[in-house]
mmCIF file of C-alpha atoms and ligand atoms in Angstrom:
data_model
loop_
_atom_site.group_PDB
_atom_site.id
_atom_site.type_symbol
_atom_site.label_atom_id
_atom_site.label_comp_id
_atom_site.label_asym_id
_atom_site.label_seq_id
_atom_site.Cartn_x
_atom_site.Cartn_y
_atom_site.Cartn_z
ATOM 1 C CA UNK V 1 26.155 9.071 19.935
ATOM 2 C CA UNK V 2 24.736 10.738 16.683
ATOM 3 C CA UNK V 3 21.858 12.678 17.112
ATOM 4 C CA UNK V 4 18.571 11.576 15.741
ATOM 5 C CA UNK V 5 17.997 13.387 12.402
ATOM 6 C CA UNK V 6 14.667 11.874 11.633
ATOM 7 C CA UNK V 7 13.253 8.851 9.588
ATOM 8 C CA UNK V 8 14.535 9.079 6.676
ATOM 9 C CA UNK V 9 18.159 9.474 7.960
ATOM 10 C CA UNK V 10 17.693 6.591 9.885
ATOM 11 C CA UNK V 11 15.544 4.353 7.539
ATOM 12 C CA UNK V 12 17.521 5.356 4.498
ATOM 13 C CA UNK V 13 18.294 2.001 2.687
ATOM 14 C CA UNK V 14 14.548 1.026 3.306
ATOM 15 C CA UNK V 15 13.029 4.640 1.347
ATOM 16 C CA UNK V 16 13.153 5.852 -1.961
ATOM 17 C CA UNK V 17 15.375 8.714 -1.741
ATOM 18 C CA UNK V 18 18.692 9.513 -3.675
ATOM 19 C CA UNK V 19 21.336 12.325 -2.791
ATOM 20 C CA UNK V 20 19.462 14.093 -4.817
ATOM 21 C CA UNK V 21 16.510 14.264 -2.937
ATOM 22 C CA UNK V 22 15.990 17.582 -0.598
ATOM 23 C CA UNK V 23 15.384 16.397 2.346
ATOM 24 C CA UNK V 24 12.380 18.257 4.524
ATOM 25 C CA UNK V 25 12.830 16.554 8.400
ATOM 26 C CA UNK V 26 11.563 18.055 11.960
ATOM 27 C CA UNK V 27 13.607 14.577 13.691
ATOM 28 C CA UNK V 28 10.170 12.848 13.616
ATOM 29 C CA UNK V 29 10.492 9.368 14.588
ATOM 30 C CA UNK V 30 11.984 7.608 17.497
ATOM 31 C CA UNK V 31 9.347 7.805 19.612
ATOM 32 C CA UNK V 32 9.477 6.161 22.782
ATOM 33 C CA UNK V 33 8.182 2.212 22.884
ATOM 34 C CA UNK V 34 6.984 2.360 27.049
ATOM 35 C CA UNK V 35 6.049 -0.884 28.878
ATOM 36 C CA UNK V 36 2.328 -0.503 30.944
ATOM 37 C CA UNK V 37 2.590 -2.977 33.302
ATOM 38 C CA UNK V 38 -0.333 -1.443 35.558
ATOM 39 C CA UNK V 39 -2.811 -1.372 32.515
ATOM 40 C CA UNK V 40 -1.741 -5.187 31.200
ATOM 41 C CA UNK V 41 -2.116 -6.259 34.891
ATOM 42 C CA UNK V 42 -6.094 -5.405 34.713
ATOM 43 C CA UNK V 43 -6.564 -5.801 30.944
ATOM 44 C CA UNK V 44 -4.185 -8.744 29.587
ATOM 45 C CA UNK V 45 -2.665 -10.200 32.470
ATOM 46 C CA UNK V 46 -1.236 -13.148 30.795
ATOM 47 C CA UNK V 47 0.322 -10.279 28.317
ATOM 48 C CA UNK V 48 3.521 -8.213 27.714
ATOM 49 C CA UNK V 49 1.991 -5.036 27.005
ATOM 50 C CA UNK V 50 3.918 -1.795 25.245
ATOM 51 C CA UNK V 51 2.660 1.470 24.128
ATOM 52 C CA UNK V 52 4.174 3.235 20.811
ATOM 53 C CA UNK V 53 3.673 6.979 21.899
ATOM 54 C CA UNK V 54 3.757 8.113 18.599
ATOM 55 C CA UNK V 55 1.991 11.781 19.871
ATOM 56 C CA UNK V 56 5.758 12.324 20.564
ATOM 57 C CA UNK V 57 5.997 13.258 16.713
ATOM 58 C CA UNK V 58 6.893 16.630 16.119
ATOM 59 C CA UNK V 59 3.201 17.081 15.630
ATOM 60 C CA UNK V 60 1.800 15.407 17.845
ATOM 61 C CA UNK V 61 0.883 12.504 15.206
ATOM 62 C CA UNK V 62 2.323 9.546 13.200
ATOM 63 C CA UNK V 63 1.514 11.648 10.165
ATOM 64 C CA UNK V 64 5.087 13.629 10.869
ATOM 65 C CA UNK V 65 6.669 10.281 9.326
ATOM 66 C CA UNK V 66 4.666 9.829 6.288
ATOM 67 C CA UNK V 67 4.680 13.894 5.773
ATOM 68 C CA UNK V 68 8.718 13.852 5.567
ATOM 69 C CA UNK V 69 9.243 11.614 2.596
ATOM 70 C CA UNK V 70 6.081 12.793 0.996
ATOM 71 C CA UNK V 71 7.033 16.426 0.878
ATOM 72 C CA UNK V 72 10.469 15.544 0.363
ATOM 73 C CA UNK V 73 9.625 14.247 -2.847
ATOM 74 C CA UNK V 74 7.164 16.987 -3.763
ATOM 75 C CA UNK V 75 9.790 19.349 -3.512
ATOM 76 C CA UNK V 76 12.749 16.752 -5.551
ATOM 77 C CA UNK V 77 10.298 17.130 -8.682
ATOM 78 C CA UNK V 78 9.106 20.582 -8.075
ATOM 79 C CA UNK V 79 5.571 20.472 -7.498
ATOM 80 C CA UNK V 80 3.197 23.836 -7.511
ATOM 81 C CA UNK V 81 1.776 23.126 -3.965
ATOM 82 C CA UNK V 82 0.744 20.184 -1.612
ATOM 83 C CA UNK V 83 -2.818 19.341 -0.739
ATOM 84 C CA UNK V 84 -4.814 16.544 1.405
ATOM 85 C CA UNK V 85 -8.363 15.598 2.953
ATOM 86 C CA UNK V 86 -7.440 15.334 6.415
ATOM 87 C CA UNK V 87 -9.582 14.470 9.834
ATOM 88 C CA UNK V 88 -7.515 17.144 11.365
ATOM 89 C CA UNK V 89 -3.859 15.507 11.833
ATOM 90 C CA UNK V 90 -2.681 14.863 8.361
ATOM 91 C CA UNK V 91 -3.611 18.534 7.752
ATOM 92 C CA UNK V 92 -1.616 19.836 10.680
ATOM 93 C CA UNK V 93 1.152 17.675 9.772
ATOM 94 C CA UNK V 94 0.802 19.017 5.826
ATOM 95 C CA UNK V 95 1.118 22.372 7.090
ATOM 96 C CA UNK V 96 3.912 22.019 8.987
ATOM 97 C CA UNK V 97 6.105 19.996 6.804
ATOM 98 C CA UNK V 98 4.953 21.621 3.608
ATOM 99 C CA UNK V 99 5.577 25.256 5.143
ATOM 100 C CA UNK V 100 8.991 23.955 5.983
ATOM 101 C CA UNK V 101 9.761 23.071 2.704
ATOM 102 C CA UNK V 102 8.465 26.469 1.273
ATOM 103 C CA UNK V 103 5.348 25.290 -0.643
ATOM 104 C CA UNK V 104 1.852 26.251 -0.305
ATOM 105 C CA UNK V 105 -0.433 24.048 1.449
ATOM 106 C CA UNK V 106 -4.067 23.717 1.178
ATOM 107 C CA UNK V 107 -6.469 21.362 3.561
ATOM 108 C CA UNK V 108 -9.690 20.071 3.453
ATOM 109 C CA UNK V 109 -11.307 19.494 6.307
ATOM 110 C CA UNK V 110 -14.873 18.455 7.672
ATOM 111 C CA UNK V 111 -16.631 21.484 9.401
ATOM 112 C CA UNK V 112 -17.433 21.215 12.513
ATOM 113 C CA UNK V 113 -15.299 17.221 13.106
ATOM 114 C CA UNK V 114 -12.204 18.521 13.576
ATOM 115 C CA UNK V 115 -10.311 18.630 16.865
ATOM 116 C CA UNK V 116 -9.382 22.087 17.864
ATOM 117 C CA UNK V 117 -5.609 21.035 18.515
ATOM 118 C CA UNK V 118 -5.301 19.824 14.769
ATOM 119 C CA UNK V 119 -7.145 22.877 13.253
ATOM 120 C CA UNK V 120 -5.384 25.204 15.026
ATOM 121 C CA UNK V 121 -2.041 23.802 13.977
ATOM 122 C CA UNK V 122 -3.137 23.683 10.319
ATOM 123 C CA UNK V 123 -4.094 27.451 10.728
ATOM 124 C CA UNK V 124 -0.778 28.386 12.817
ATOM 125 C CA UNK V 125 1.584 26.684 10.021
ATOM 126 C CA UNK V 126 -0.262 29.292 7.537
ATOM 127 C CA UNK V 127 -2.248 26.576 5.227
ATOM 128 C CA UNK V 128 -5.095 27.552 3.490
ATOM 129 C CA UNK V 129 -7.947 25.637 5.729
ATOM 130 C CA UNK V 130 -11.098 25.077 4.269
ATOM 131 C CA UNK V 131 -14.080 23.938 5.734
ATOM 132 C CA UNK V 132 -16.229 21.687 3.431
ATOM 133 C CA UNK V 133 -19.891 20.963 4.425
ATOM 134 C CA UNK V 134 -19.723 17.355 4.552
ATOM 135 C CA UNK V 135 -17.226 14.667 5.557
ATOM 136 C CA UNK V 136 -13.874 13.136 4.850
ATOM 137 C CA UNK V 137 -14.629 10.810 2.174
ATOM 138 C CA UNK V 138 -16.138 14.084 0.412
ATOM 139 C CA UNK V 139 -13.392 16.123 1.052
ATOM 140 C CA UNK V 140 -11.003 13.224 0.065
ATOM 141 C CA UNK V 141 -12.704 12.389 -3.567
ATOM 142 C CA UNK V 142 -12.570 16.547 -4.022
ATOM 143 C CA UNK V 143 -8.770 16.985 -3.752
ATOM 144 C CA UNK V 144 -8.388 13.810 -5.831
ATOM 145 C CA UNK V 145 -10.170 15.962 -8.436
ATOM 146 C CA UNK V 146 -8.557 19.445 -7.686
ATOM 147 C CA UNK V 147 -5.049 17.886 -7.616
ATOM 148 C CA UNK V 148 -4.738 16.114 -10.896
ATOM 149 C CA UNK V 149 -6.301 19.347 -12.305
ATOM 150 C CA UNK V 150 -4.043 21.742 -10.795
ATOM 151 C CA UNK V 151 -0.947 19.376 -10.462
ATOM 152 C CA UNK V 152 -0.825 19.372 -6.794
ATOM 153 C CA UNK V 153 1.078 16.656 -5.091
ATOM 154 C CA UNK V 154 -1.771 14.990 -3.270
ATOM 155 C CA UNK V 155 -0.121 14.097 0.045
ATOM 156 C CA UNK V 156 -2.835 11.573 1.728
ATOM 157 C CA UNK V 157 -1.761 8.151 1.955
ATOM 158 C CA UNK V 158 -2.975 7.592 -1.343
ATOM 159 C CA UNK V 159 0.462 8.795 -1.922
ATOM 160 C CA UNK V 160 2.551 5.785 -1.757
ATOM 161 C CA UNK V 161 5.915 7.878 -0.073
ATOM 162 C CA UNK V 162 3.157 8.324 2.786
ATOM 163 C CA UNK V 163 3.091 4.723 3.609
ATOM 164 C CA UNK V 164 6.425 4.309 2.548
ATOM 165 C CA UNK V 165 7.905 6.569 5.440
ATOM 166 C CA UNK V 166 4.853 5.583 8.011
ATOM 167 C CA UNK V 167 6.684 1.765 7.623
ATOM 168 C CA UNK V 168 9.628 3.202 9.767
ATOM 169 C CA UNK V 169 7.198 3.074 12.534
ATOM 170 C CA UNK V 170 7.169 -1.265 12.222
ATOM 171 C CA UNK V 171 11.112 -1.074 12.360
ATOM 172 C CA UNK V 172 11.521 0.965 14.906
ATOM 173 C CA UNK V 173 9.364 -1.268 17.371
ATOM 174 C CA UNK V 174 11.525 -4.111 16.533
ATOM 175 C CA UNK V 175 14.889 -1.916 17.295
ATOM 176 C CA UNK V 176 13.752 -1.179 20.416
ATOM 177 C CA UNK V 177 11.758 -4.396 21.478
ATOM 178 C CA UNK V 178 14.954 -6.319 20.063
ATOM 179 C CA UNK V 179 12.439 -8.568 18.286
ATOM 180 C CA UNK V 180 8.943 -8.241 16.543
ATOM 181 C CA UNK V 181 5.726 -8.252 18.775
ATOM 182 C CA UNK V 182 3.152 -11.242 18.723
ATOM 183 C CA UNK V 183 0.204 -8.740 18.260
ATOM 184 C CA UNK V 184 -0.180 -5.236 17.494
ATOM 185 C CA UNK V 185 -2.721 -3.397 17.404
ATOM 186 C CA UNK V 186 -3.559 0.077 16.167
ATOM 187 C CA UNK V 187 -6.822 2.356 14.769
ATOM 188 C CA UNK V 188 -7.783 2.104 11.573
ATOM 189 C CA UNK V 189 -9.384 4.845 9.470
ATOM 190 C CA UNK V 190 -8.491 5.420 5.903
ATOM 191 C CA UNK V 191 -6.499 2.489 6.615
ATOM 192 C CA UNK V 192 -3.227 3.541 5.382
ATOM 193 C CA UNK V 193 -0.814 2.807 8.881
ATOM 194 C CA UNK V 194 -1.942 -0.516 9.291
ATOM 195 C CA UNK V 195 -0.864 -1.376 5.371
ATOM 196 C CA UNK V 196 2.618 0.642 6.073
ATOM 197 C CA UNK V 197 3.159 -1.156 9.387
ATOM 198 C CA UNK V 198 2.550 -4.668 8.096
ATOM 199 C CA UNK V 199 4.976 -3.340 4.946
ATOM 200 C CA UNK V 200 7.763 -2.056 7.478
ATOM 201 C CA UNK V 201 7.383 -6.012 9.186
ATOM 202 C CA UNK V 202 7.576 -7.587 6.047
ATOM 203 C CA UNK V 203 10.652 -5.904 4.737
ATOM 204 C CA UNK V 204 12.730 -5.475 8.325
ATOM 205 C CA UNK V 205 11.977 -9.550 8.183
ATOM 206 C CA UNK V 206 13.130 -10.006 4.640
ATOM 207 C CA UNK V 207 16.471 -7.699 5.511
ATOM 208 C CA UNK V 208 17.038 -10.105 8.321
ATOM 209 C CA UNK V 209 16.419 -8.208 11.016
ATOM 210 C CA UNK V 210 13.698 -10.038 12.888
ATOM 211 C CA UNK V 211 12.589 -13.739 12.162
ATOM 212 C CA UNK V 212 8.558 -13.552 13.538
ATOM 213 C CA UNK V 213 5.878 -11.509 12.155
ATOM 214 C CA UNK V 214 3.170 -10.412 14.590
ATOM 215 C CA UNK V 215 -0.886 -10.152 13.950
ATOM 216 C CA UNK V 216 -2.009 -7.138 12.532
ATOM 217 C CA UNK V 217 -5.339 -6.284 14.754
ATOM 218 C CA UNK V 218 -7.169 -3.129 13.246
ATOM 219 C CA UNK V 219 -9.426 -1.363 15.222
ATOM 220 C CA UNK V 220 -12.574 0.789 13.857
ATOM 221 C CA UNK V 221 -15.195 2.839 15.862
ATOM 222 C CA UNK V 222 -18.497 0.709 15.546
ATOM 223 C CA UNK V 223 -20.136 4.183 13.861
ATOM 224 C CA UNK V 224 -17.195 4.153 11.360
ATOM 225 C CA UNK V 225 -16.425 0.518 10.872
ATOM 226 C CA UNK V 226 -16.767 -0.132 6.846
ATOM 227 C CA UNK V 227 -14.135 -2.599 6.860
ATOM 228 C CA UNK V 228 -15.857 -4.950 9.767
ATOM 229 C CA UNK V 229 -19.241 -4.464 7.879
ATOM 230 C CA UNK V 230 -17.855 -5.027 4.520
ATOM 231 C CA UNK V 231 -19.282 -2.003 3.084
ATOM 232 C CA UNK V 232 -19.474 1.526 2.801
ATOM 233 C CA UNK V 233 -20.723 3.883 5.253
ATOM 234 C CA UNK V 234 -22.431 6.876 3.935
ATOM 235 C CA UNK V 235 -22.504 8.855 7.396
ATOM 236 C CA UNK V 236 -19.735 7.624 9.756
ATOM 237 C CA UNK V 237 -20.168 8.867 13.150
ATOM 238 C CA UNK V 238 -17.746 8.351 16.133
ATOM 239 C CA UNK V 239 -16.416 10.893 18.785
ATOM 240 C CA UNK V 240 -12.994 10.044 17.935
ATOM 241 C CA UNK V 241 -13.303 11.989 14.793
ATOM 242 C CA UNK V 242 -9.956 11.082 13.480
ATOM 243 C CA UNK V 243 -11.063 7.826 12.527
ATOM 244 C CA UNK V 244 -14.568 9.036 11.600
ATOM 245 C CA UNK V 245 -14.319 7.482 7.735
ATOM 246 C CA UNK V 246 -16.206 5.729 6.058
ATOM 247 C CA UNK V 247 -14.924 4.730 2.705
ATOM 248 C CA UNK V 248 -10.756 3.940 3.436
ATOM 249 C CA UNK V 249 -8.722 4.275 0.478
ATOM 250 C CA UNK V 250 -6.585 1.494 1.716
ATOM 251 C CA UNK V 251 -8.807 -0.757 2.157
ATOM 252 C CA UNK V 252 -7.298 -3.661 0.293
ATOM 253 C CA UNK V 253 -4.032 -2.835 1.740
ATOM 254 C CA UNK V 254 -5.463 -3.280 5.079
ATOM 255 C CA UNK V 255 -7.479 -6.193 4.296
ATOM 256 C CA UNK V 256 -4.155 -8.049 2.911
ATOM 257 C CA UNK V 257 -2.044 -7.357 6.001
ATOM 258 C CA UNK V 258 -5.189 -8.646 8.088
ATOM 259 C CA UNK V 259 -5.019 -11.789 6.204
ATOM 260 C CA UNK V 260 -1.685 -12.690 5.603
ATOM 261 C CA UNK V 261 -0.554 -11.794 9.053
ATOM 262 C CA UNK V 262 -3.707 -14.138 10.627
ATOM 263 C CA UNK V 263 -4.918 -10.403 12.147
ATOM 264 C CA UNK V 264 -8.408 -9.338 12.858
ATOM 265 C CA UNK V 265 -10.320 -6.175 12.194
ATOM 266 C CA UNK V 266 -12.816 -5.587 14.742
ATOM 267 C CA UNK V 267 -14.803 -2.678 15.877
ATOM 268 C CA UNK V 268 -15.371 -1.289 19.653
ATOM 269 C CA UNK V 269 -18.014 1.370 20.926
ATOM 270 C CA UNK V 270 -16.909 4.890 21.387
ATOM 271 C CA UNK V 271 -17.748 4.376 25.386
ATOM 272 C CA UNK V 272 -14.619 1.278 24.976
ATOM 273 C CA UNK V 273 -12.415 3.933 23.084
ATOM 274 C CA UNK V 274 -12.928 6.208 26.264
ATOM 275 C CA UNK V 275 -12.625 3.986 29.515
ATOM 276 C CA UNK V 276 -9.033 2.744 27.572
ATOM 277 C CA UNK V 277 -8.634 6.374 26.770
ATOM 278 C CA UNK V 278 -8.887 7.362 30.490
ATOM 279 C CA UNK V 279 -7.391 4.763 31.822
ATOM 280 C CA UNK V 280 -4.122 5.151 29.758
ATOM 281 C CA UNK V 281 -3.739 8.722 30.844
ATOM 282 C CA UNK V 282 -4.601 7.938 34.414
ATOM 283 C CA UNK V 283 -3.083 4.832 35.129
ATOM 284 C CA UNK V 284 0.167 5.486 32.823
ATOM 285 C CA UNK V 285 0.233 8.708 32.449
ATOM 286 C CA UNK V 286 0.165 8.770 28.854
ATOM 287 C CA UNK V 287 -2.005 11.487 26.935
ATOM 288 C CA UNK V 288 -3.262 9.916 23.271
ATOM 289 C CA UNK V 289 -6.278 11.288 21.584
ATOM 290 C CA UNK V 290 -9.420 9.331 21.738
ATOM 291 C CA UNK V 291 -9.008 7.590 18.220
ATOM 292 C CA UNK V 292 -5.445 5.936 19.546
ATOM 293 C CA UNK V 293 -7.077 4.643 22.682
ATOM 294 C CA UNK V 294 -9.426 2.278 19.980
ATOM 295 C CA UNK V 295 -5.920 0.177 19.888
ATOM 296 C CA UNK V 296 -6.413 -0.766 23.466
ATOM 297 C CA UNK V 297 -10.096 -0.797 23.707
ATOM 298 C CA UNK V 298 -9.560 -3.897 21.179
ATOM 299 C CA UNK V 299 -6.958 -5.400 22.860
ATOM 300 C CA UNK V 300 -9.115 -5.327 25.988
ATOM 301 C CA UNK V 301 -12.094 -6.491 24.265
ATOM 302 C CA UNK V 302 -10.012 -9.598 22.778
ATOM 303 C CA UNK V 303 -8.264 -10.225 26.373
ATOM 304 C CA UNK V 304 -11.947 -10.444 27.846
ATOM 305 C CA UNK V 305 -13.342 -12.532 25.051
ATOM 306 C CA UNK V 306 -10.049 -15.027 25.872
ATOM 307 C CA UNK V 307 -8.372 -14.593 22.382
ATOM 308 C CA UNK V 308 -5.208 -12.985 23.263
ATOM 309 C CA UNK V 309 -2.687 -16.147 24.504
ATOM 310 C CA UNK V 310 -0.740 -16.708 27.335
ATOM 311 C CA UNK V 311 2.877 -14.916 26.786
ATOM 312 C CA UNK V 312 1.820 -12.556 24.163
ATOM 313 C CA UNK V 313 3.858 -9.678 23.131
ATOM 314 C CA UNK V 314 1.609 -6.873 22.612
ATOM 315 C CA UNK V 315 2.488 -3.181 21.073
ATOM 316 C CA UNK V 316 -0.793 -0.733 20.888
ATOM 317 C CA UNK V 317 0.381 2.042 18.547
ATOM 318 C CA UNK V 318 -1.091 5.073 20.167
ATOM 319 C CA UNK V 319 -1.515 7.210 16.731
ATOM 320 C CA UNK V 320 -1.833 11.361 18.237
ATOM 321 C CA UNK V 321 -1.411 13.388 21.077
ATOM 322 C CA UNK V 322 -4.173 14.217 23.489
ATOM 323 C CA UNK V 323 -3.375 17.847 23.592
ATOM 324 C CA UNK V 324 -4.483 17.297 20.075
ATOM 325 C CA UNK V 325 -8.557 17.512 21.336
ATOM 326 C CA UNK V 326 -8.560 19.269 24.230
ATOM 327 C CA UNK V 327 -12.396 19.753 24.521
ATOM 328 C CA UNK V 328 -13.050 15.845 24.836
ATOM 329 C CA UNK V 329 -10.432 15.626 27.934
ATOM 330 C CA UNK V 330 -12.065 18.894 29.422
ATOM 331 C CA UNK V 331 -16.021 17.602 28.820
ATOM 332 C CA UNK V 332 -15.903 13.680 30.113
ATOM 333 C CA UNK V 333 -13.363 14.341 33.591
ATOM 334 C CA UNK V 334 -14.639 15.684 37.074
ATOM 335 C CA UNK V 335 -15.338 19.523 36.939
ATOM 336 C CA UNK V 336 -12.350 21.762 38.299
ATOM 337 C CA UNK V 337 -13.513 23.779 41.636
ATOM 338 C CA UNK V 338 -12.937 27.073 42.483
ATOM 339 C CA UNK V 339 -12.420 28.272 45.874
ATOM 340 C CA UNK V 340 -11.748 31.263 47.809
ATOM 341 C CA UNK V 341 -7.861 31.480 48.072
ATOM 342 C CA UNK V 342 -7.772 30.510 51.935
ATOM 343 C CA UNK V 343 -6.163 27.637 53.298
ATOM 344 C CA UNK V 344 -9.159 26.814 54.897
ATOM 345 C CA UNK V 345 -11.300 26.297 51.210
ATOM 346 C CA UNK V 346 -8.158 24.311 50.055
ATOM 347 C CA UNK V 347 -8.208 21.951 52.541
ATOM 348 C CA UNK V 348 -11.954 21.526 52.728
ATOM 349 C CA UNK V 349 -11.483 20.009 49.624
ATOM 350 C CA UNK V 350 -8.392 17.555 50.024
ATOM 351 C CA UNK V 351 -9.721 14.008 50.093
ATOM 352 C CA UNK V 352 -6.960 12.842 52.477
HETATM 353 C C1 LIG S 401 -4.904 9.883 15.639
HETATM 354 O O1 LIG S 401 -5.612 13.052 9.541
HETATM 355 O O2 LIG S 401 -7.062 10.215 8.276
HETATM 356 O O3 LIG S 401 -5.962 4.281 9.209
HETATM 357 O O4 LIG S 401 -6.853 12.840 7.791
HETATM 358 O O5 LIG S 401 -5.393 10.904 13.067
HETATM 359 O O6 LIG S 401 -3.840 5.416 8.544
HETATM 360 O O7 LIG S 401 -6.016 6.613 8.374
HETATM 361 C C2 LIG S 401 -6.145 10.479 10.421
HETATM 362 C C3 LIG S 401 -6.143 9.192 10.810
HETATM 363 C C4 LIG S 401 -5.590 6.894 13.656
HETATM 364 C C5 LIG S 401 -6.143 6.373 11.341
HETATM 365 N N1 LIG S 401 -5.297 7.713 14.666
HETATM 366 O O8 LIG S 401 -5.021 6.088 10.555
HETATM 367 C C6 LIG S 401 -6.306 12.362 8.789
HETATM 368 C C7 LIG S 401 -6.541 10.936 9.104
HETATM 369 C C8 LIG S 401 -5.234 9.047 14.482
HETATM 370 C C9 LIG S 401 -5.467 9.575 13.202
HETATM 371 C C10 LIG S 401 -5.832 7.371 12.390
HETATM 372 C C11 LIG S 401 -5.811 8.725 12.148
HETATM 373 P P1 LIG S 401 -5.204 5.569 9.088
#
């Protein structure tokens, strides 16, 4: 067998790259696609339900596939230094590809709304992190500024390698389901993975390689839902602060894939993103930061609401890690106890 040496190895006739292109890979991709029969039996019984753990990235995030094509091509045509807006995991992903590759990296991030995982990744992979007094879609329209005047390769999906090596995520599904899904659902926050998923469908159908096309569901927090609401939000506000945006640069994109794949976009309550949260890490065992639990929090919100049909094939992308926010894992379980170190206080506490 030949070892894995990341998407763009694998996905080559599908990217833009040439021999020329240098190519800047940690093996992200081929992540696994795991069946949750115990969660589909209580949320979407008359469902096939599978879980793309894509926290199994080299960083913990999706971003890792997006990241290696985009600072692969920074580096083919030389630029000074790569910068993005990030909610925390396209920054850590930034800084670890663009370190990799040799160039400098500077972040913006929102103070205070980033999960401690992501910032201290972005710190650890020696970016320049700053802190800007306001939120993403600030930070965002300020690097669009700073990197046309500097010549920075801006590397948030507005970058169109991003989505182009993000679509690898769509073929792989079908590789390892051995077909396309009926639905599949995933977060949506600046939008971006949803447009490169539908993208990667599209073209793996085109190539021949599946036949169906499944329904692209996006999910928003109901704080952070612009796209539901059909306008702008000034002040997003949602726990899962990787999706906390309100003003997605790929918002057509998304829209489009919505509507031509007969998809929804829909919103849930951050208490929805957290029972699906908890129950995915408790019931099968697998750890995804609050914003990726919003994919199954809509699924089980369309399940109840009877919209999901008998024999569906579901996939729920789960987008980061849940290492990623430690703090919101530590704050909503059970407090830890701490006992003498006898048997005695041990057992006293067993609840057998
Ligand atoms: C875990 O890192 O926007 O709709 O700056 O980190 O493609 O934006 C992160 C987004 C979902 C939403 N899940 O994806 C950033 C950033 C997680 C994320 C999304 C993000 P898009």
């Amino acid at each position: 067998m030949t070892p894995w040496c990341g998407v763009i190895e694998a996905f080559r006739k599908f990217l833009p790259v040439t021999d020329q292109t240098p190519i800047i890979s940690l093996c992200e991709g081929n992540t696994p696609l795991i069946q949750a029969t115990r969660l589909a039996k209580r949320i979407c019984p008359q469902a096939d339900l599978y879980l793309k753990v894509e926290g199994a990235n080299p960083t913990g995030s999706f971003k890792d596939r997006g990241m290696t094509l985009a600072v692969s091509k920074a580096l083919e045509k030389q630029a000074r230094a790569v910068m993005c807006a990030s909610t925390g995991n396209t920054s850590a992903s930034a800084a670890a590809y663009g370190g990799r590759a040799g160039l400098p990296v500077y972040v913006l991030v929102p103070a205070g709304k980033v999960a401690l995982g992501k910032l201290a990744q972005a710190m650890a992979h020696g970016a320049t992190v700053i802190q800007i007094e306001g939120n993403f879609d600030q930070a965002l329209s300020i690097v669009k500024d700073v990197c046309v005047e500097e010549q920075f390769e801006l590397v948030n999906s507005l970058n169109p390698f991003r989505l182009e090596g993000q679509k690898t995520a769509a073929m792989e599904v079908c590789d390892q389901l051995g077909r396309s899904p009926s639905y599949h659902f995933l977060p949506v926050g600046n939008a971006g993975n949803i447009s490169a998923y539908w993208k990667g469908y599209k073209e793996y159908r085109a190539a021949g390689q599946i036949t169906q096309l499944p329904k692209m569901m996006g999910v928003q927090a109901e704080g952070a839902a612009p796209i539901v609401r059909g306008h702008v939000i000034d002040h997003p506000q949602t726990m899962a602060t990787a999706i906390r945006i309100g003003n997605p640069a790929s918002w057509k994109l998304a829209l489009q894939a919505v509507q031509e794949s007969s998809g929804t976009v829909e919103m849930v309550t951050d208490e929805e993103i957290l029972v699906a949260y908890q129950a995915l890490a408790k019931e099968e065992g697998v750890f995804c930061e609050p914003a990726s639990a919003a994919s199954v929090a809509g699924l089980t919100k369309d399940s109840q609401a009877g919209r999901l049909p008998e024999g569906a094939t579901v996939v729920c992308t789960l987008t980061g890690h849940g290492l990623k926010d430690p703090d919101i894992a530590v704050n909503i379980s059970p407090k830890t106890r701490t006992v003498k170190a006898s048997r005695d206080a041990v057992f006293s506490l067993l609840q057998i």
